[in-house]
Short mmCIF file of C-alpha atoms and ligand atoms in Angstrom, two decimals:
data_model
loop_
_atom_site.label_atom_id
_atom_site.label_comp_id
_atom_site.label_asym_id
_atom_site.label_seq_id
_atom_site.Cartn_x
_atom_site.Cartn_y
_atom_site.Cartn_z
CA UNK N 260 1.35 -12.26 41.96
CA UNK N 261 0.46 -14.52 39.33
CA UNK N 262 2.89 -17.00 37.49
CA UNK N 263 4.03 -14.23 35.06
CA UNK N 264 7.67 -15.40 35.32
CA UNK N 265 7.72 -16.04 31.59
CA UNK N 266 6.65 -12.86 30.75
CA UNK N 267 8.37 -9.68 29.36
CA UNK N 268 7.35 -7.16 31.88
CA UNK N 269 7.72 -3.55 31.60
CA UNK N 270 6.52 -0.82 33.55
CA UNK N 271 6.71 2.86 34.66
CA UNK N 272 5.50 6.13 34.27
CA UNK N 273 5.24 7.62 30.64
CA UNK N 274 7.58 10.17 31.45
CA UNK N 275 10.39 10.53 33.49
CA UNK N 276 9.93 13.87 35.43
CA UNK N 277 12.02 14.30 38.23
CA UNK N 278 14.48 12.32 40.03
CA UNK N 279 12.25 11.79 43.52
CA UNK N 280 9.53 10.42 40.54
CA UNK N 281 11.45 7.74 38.35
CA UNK N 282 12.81 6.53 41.52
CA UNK N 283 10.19 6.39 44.11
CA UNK N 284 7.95 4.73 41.46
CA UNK N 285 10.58 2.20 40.31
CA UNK N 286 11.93 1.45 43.68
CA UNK N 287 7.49 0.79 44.53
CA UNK N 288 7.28 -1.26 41.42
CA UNK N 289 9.97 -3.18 41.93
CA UNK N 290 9.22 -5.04 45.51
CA UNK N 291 5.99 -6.45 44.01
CA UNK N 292 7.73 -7.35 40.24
CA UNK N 293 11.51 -7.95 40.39
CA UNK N 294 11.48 -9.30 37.08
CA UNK N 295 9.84 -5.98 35.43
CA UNK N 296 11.54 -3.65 33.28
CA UNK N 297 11.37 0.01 34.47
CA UNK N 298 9.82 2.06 31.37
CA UNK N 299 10.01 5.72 31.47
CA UNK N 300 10.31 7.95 28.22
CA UNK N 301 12.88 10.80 28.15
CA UNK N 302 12.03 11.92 24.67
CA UNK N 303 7.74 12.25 23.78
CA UNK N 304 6.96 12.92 20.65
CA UNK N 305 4.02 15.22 21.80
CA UNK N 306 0.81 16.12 19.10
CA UNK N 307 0.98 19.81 20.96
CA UNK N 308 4.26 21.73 20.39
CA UNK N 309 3.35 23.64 23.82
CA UNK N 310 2.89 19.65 25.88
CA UNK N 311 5.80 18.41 27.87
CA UNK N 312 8.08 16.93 25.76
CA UNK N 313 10.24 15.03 28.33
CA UNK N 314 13.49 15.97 30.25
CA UNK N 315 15.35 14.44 27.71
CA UNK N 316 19.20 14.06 28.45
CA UNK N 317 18.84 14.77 32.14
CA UNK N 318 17.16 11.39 32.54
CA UNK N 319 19.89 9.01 31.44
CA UNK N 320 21.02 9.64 35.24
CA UNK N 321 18.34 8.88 36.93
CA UNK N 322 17.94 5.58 35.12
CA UNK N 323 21.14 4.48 35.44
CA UNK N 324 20.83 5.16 39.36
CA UNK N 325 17.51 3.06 39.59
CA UNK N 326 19.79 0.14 37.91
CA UNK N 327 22.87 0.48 40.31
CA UNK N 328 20.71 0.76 43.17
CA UNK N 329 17.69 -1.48 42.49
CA UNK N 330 19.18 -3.86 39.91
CA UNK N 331 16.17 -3.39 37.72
CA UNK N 332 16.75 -2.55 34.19
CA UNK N 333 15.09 0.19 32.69
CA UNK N 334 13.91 1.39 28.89
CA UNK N 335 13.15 4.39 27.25
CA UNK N 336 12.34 5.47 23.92
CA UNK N 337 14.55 6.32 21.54
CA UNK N 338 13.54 8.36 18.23
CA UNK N 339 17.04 9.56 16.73
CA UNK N 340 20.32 8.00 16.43
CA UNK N 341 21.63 10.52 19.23
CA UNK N 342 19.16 8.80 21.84
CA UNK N 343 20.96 5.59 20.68
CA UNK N 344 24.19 6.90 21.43
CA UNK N 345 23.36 8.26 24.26
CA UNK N 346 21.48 5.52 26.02
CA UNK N 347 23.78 2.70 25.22
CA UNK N 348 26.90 4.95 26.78
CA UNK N 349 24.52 5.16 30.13
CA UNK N 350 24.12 1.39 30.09
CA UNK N 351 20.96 1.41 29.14
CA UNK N 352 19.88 -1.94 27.19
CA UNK N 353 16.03 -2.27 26.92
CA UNK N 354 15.13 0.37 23.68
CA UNK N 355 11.59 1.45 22.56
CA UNK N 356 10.72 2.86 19.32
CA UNK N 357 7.53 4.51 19.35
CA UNK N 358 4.44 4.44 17.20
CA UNK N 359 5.20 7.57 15.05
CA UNK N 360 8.78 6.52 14.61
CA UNK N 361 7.65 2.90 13.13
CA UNK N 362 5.34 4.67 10.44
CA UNK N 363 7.99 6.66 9.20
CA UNK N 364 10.34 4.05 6.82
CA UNK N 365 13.26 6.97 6.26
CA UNK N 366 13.67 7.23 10.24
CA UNK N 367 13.67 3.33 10.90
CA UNK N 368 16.14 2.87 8.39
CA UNK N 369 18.55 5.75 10.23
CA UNK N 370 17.94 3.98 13.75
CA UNK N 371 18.39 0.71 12.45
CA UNK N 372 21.72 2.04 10.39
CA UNK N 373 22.44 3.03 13.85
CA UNK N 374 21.79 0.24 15.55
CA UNK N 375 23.65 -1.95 13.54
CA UNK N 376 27.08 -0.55 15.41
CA UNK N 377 26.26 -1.58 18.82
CA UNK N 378 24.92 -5.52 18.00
CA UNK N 379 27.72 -6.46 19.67
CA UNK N 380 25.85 -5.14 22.70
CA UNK N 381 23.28 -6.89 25.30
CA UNK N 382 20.30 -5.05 23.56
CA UNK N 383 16.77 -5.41 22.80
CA UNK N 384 14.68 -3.18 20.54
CA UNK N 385 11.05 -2.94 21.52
CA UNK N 386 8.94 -2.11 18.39
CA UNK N 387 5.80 -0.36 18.74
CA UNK N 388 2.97 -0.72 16.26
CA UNK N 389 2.59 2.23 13.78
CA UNK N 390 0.08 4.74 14.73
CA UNK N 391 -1.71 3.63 11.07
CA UNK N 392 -3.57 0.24 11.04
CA UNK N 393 -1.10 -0.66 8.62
CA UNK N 394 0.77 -4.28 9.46
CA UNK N 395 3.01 -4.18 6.80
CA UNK N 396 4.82 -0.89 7.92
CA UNK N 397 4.99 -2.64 11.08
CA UNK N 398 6.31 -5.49 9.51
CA UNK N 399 8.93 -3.53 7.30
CA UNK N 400 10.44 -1.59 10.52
CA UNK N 401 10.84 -4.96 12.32
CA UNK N 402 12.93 -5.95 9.49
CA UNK N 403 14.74 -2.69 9.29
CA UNK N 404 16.08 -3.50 13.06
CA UNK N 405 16.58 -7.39 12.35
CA UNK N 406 18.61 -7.06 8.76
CA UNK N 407 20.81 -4.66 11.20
CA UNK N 408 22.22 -7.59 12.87
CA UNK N 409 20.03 -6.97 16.01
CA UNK N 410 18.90 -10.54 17.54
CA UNK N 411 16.64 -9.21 20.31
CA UNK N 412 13.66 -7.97 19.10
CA UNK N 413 10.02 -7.63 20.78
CA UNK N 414 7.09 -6.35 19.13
CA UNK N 415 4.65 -4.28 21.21
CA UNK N 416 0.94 -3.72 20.52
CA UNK N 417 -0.44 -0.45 21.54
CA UNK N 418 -3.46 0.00 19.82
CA UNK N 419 -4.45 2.05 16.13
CA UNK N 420 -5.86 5.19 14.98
CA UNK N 421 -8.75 4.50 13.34
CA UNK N 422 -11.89 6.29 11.92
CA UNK N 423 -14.34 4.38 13.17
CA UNK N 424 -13.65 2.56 17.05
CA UNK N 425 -14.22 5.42 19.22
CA UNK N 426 -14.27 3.64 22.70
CA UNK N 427 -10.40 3.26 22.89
CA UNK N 428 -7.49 5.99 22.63
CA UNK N 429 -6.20 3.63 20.20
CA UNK N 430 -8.34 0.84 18.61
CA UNK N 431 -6.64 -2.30 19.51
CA UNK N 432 -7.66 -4.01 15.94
CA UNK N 433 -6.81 -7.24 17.14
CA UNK N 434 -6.52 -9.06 13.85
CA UNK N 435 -3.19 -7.04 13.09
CA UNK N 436 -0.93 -8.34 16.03
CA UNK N 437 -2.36 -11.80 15.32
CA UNK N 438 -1.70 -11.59 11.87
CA UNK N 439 1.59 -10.90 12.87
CA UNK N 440 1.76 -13.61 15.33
CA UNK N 441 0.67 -15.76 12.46
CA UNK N 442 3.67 -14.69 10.19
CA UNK N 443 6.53 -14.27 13.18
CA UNK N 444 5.74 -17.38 15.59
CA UNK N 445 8.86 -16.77 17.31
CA UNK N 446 8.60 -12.92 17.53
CA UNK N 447 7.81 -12.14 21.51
CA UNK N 448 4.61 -9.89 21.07
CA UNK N 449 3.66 -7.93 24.09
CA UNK N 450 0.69 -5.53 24.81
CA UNK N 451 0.85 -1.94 26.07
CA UNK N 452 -2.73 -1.97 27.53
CA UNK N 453 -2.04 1.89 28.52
CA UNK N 454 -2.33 3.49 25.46
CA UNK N 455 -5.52 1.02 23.79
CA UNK N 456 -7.45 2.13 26.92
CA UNK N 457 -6.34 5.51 27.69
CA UNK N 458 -7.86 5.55 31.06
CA UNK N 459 -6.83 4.10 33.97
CA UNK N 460 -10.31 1.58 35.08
CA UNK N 461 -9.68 0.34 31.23
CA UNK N 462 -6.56 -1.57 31.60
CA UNK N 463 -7.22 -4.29 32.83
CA UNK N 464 -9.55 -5.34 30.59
CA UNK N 465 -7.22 -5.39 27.60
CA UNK N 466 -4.60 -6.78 29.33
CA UNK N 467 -6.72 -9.63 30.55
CA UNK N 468 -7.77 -10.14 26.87
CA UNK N 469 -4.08 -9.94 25.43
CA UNK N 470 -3.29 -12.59 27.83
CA UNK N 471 -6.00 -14.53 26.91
CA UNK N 472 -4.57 -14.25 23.43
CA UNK N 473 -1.61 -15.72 24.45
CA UNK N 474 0.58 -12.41 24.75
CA UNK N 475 3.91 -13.20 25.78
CA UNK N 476 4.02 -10.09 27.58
CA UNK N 477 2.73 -6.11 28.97
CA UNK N 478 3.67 -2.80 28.79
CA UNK N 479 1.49 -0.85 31.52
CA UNK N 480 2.31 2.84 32.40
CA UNK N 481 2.56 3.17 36.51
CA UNK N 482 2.89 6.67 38.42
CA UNK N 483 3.59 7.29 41.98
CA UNK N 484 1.17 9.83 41.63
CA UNK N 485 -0.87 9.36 38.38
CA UNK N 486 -3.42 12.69 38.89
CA UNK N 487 -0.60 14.74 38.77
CA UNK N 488 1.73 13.10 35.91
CA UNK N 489 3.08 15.63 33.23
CA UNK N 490 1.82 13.42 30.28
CA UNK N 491 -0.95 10.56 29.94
CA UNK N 492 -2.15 11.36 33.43
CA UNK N 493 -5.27 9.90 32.64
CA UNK N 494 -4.27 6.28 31.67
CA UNK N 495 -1.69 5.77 34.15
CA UNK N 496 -1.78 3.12 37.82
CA UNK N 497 -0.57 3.62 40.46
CA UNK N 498 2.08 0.96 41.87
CA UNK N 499 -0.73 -0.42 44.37
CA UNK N 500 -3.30 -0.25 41.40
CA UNK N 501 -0.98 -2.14 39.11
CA UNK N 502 0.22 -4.58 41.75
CA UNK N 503 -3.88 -5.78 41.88
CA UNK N 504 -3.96 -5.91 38.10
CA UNK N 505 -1.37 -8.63 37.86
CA UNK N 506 -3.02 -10.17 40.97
CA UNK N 507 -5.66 -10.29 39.62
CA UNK N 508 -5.07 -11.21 35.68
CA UNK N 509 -5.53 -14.80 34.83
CA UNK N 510 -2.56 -16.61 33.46
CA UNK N 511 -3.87 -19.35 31.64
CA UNK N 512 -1.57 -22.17 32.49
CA UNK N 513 -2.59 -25.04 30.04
CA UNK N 514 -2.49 -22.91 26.81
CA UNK N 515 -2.68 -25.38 24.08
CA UNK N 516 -1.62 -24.28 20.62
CA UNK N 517 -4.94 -25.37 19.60
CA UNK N 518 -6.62 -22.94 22.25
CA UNK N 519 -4.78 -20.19 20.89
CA UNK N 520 -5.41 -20.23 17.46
CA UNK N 521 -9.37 -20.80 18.29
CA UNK N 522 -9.15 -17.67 20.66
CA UNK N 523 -7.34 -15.77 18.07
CA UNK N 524 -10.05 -16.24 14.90
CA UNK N 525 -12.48 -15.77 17.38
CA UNK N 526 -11.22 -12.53 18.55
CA UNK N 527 -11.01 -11.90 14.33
CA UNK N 528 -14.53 -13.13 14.24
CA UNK N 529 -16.21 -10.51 16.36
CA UNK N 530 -13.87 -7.63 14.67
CA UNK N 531 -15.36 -8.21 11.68
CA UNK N 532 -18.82 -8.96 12.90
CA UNK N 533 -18.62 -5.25 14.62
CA UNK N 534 -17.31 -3.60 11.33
CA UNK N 535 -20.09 -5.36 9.27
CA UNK N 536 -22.48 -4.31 11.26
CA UNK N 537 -21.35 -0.74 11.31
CA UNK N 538 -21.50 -0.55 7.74
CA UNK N 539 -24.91 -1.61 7.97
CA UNK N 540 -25.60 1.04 10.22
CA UNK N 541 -24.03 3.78 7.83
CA UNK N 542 -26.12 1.72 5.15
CA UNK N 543 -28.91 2.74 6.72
CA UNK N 544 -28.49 6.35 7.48
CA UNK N 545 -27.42 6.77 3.75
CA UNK N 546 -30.76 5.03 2.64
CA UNK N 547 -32.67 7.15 4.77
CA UNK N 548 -30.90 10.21 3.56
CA UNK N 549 -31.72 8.99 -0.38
CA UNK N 550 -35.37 8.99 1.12
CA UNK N 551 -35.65 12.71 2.15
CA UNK N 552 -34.18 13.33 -1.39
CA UNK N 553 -36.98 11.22 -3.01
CA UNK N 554 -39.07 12.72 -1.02
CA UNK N 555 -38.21 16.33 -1.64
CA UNK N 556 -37.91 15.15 -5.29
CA UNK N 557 -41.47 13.43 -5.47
CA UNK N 558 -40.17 10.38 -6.42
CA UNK N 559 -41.55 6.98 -5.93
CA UNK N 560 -39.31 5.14 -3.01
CA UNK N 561 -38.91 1.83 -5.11
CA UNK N 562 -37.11 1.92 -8.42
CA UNK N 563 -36.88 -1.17 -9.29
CA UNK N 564 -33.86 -0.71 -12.18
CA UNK N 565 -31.69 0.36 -9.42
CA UNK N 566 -32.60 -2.75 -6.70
CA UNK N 567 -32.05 -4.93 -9.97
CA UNK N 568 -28.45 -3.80 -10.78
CA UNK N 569 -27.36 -4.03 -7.39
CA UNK N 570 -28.44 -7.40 -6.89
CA UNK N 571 -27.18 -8.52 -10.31
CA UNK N 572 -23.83 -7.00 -8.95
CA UNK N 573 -23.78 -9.05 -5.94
CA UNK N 574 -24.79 -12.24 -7.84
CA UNK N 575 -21.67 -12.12 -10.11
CA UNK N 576 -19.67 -11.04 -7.06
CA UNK N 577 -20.98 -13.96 -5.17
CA UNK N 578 -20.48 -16.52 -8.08
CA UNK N 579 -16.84 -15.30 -8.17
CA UNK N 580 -16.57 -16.02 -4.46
CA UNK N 581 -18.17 -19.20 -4.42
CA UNK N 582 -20.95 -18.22 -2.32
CA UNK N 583 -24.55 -19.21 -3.18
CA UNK N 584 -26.31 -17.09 -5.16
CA UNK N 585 -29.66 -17.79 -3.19
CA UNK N 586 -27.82 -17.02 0.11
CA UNK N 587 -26.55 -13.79 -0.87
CA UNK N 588 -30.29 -12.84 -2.45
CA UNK N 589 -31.62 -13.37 1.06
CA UNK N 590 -29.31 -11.58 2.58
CA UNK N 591 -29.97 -8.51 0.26
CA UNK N 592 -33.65 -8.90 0.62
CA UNK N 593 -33.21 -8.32 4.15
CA UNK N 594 -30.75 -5.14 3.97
CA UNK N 595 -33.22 -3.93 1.52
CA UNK N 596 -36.23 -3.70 3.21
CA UNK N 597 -34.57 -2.40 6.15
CA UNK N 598 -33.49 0.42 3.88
CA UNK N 599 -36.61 0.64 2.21
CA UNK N 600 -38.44 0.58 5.64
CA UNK N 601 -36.12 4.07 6.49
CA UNK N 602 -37.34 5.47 3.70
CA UNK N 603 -41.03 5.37 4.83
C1 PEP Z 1200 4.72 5.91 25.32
O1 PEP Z 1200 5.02 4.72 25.45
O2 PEP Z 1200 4.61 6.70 26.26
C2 PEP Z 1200 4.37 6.39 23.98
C3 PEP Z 1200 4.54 7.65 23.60
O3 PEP Z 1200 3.86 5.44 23.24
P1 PEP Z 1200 3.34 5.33 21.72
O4 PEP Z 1200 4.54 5.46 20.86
O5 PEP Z 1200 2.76 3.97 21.72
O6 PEP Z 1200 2.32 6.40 21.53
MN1 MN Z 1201 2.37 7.49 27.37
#
């Protein structure tokens, strides 16, 4: 394996089914990663009311037998103040709160109210993104958990719903956990490549490019049997599949500060690049559909009073950016007679 010694690991399945499951997978997990975490979610907030929604309770045993007998630690998710309870009173010290749970402000504040009775505990609180590409709700749930005394703290990056990025499960919007990077230097920030990709061959890549980032850590869901897992079947590795991963995933060794901040507005570079140039793709279609109107309507294609206001709008806009007017008027010509040319 590589040199991922400095690395939060944590994997498992993402859900805990049956006793033979958790422990078969753990127990395969565990003689190629010693250090890793064993992740496996008793509680799933589920879309579908009619989906598995975990075995709940029933689980706390099975964990607590993978630690006695394995000496790995394990984590689950926790999304009410009972979980709390209960996981902390089966030992259990490694705590997940899930996407859905960090948009909602009212329900942080209960766990963290919560929380703030056991600090005197060995625990850390994993903090997903929120579902929403939103960074401060992110940000406010982090310091939900820290102003309730808890020291331990890892944020974890799994990816955004979003309108427009259709080639993930979750868009992984990279700009947001950099921003956050930015803000929190000392806040560990891991990736859960399993649920950006949301299929299997896919996970590698994004966890390659999180470490490239400069991650200080993954999440990956692992199965025993993936094709037949009650949730996220789909997305899921098996031990042998994840145990080539992290031979396989380059550790860069001599990260530099410097390297990582280049990587990083890079990486915010070509996000921005591919949203531009989606617009200009919508741009398009929209001219074209103004052209069948015109058409239908008889009118002439070019009307001048209109191309004049818009460019007189982007002139003041650019003046108030600082940008050069003549710049900005070449760069209008050109999305212009692209539209124009659609209209034809
Ligand atoms: C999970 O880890 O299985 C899970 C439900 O994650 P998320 O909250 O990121 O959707
Ligand atoms: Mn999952």
């Amino acid at each position: 394996m590589n040199d991922l010694t400095h690395n939060i690991l944590l994997f498992g399945p993402c859900s805990a089914e049956t006793r033979e499951q958790v422990l078969a997978t753990a127990k395969a997990i565990h003689s190629f990663a010693p250090q890793a975490i064993f992740r496996a979610g008793l509680w799933k907030p589920r879309t579908d009311p009619q989906a598995f929604a975990g075995v709940g309770e029933a689980g706390l045993a099975w964990l607590s037998e993978i630690q006695d007998t394995l000496g790995m630690q394990t984590s689950t998710e926790i999304a009410t103040p009972q979980h709390i309870q209960q996981c902390i009173a089966a030992g259990i010290r490694h705590l997940w709160i899930g996407a859905r749970t960090t948009a909602n402000p009212i329900m942080m504040q209960t766990l963290a109210d919560c929380l703030s009775q056991y600090t005197h505990e060995d625990i850390t609180i994993y903090i997903k993104n929120p579902i929403n590409p939103d960074i401060a709700l992110w940000i406010g749930a982090i310091e939900r958990v820290r102003q309730a005394g808890i020291t331990q703290i890892v944020a974890v990056h799994r990816g955004f719903s979003t309108l427009y990025d259709t080639e993930w499960r979750n868009a992984p919007v990279w700009s947001i956990p950099i921003e956050l990077k930015r803000r929190y230097p000392t806040l560990p920030l891991i990736c859960d490549p399993s649920h950006i990709a949301g299929r299997t061959e896919s996970v590698q890549t994004i966890a390659q490019e999180a470490m490239e980032i400069g991650y200080n850590g993954l999440m990956i869901e692992c199965h025993a049997q993936p094709t037949k897992a009650w949730s996220d079947a789909q997305q899921q590795l098996t031990p042998t599949q994840l145990q080539q991963l992290l031979a396989t995933l380059a550790v860069r060794k001599n990260n530099t500060p410097q390297d990582n901040t280049l990587l990083a507005l890079r990486k915010q570079i070509d996000e921005i690049d591919d949203e531009i140039w989606q617009l200009i793709v919508r741009r398009l279609e929209v001219a074209q559909e103004i052209g069948e109107y015109k058409r239908e309507k008889q009118m002439p294609i070019l009307q001048s009073d209109r191309y004049k206001e818009i460019l007189q709008k982007r002139l003041a806009w650019a003046e108030e950016h600082n940008i050069q007017a003549d710049s900005v008027l070449k760069l209008m010509e050109v999305i212009h007679t692209e539209s124009v040319k659609k209209q034809l």
